[in-house]
Amino acid sequence: DALKAARTWLVAQQQKDGSWPAYEWDKKLSDRRTLLLTAYVARVLARHKDDAANSEQAKAPPQTPTPTPGNDPARAPQASALQRALDFLAPHLDDIDEPYFIAAYTLAAVDAKAAPAAIAKATTRLRTLARREADGSYWALETNTPFYGWGLAGRIETTALVVQALDKTNADADLTARGTIFLLRNKDRYGVWLSTQATVNVLDALVALSPTRDAGTDGATAVPASRAATEPAEVFVNNQRAGTLLLPADERLDAPLTLDLTRFLAPGQNRIEIKRAGTSKAFAQVVTTYYVPWAKPADAAMHHVASPAASTLRLAINFDKVKAMTGEEVTCHVEAERIGFKGYGMLLAEIGLPPGANVDRASLERAMKESGWDLSSYDVLPDRVVVYLRPHAGGTQFSFSFRPRYGLSAQTAPSVLYDYYNPEARTVLAPTKFNISEQARSAQARK
C-alpha cells in the first residue's frame, strides 16, 4: 500500500509535458535540472513498472481474470506517466551533454522496453562523453545531480550510473570495465564513496557487474569445493615481510581484510608490495592517518585539500576575547559563504571550542531564527559546535556564546566548513589559543 501510494503521488506531480520540474536555489525553474530529475523519476517508475500490476493482482479475488497491460487500471496511470516522461526526454539526447541525464534515461528506456534505436542513440552519446584517467574512465557532470552531488562526489555518482547503463545494454564492455576501475580507485578512507547517493549508485553498479551465482537448495550460494579454498597474499613494506592475508578464492561478497602496517613504515618514501600466486582479481587500498603542523598564524585559513573545490567555500571565525575568566561570557561570530555557483546543497560548519566550554543553547536557537533558517540545525559536542547551513547569496552570518568552566591555556579544535554532498570542498581554520584564568574565590569559599 505504501508503494502504491508513493507511485500515485509521483504520477500526480507530473506536468502536462511529461516532466517533473526542478528549481535553482533562487526558486527559478531550471531546464537542465528538470531533465535530470525527470530522468531519475522515469528510471524509478520503469524499474518498478511491474510492481503496480503485481500488487493489485495479488489482492484480486481468485476468479478475477489476469488483466492485460492494455486494460489494467492499476498499471495504466503509471505506464502513461512513464511514456510521457520518455517522450519528453528523448528529444534532448542530442542537445544536452549531461551524462547523468542520458544514463538515467537509458536505464528507464531499457526497463520500459523502449525502441532499440532510442537506446542505441543514448549509449552512443554516453561513449562519446567518456573521459580517460590513466586506465580508468569517468563521466563529468555540468549540473548538480538531483541529490545536490557535484565535484568528485557528483562525478562518482554519475559514473556509477553510466556503468550500470552500459552494462545493462551490453554497449561497451571495455568502457564499462574502465568506468569500474575509476569507481574502485575513488573509494574513500571510510570504505564508501564520499556521499550517500554516490555510494548507493556504486553499490548498485558493483552488484549489477557481479557474476550470476547459482543458489543451493537452502537458498545459499553454492560454491564448488575447488573454489572454496583461500589464496595467501604476502604483504611487504620496504622489502620487509609485514604479514599474510588469506584472500577468498570464490566470488562471494566478503568483508574487507585489514593489515596494520604502522610499525613497518619509515620517514620518507615507503614501498608496499602484495605478492600472491592466484589469478583472481582483488582490490587493495592503503589508508593513512597523519598530522600536519600548522604552518600559518592562528588567524589564517589552512586549505588541506589542494583541490579547486576547496576554494569554493569561505569560513571566518572571530571570538570577541581569547583571554577571559572562568564563567565569563565569550561570543563567537561566524561567517560562512559558498563562493561562485558550484553546489547548492547543505554545508556543515564545525566551530572549534576550547576544552570545558559551556555553550549557551539559547543563543544558538536565537541565531537559527534570526538567520531566516539559513542555519537549520546544530549539535553541541565536547570540543565543537556543528551547524547545518544553507547559505544564501553573500553568505550567512550568526553569533553564539559560551562560558569557559575551567582555568586553562589551551587551543580549540580546528574549525571546518565543508559541503555535505561533496566533502572534497572543504576549508579549514587553524586552532585558536585561549587563556582562561580562575575566578578569585570568596573568603567564605577559601575558609
mmCIF file with all atom_site columns, C-alpha atoms in Angstrom, residues 265-270:
data_model
loop_
_atom_site.group_PDB
_atom_site.id
_atom_site.type_symbol
_atom_site.label_atom_id
_atom_site.label_alt_id
_atom_site.label_comp_id
_atom_site.label_asym_id
_atom_site.label_entity_id
_atom_site.label_seq_id
_atom_site.pdbx_PDB_ins_code
_atom_site.Cartn_x
_atom_site.Cartn_y
_atom_site.Cartn_z
_atom_site.occupancy
_atom_site.B_iso_or_equiv
_atom_site.pdbx_formal_charge
_atom_site.auth_seq_id
_atom_site.auth_comp_id
_atom_site.auth_asym_id
_atom_site.auth_atom_id
_atom_site.pdbx_PDB_model_num
ATOM 1 C CA . LEU A 1 265 ? 56.815 2.426 7.935 1.00 0.00 ? 265 LEU A CA 1
ATOM 2 C CA . ALA A 1 266 ? 59.764 4.815 7.981 1.00 0.00 ? 266 ALA A CA 1
ATOM 3 C CA . PRO A 1 267 ? 60.098 8.572 7.354 1.00 0.00 ? 267 PRO A CA 1
ATOM 4 C CA . GLY A 1 268 ? 60.186 9.419 3.652 1.00 0.00 ? 268 GLY A CA 1
ATOM 5 C CA . GLN A 1 269 ? 59.042 7.175 0.828 1.00 0.00 ? 269 GLN A CA 1
ATOM 6 C CA . ASN A 1 270 ? 57.709 3.701 1.595 1.00 0.00 ? 270 ASN A CA 1
#
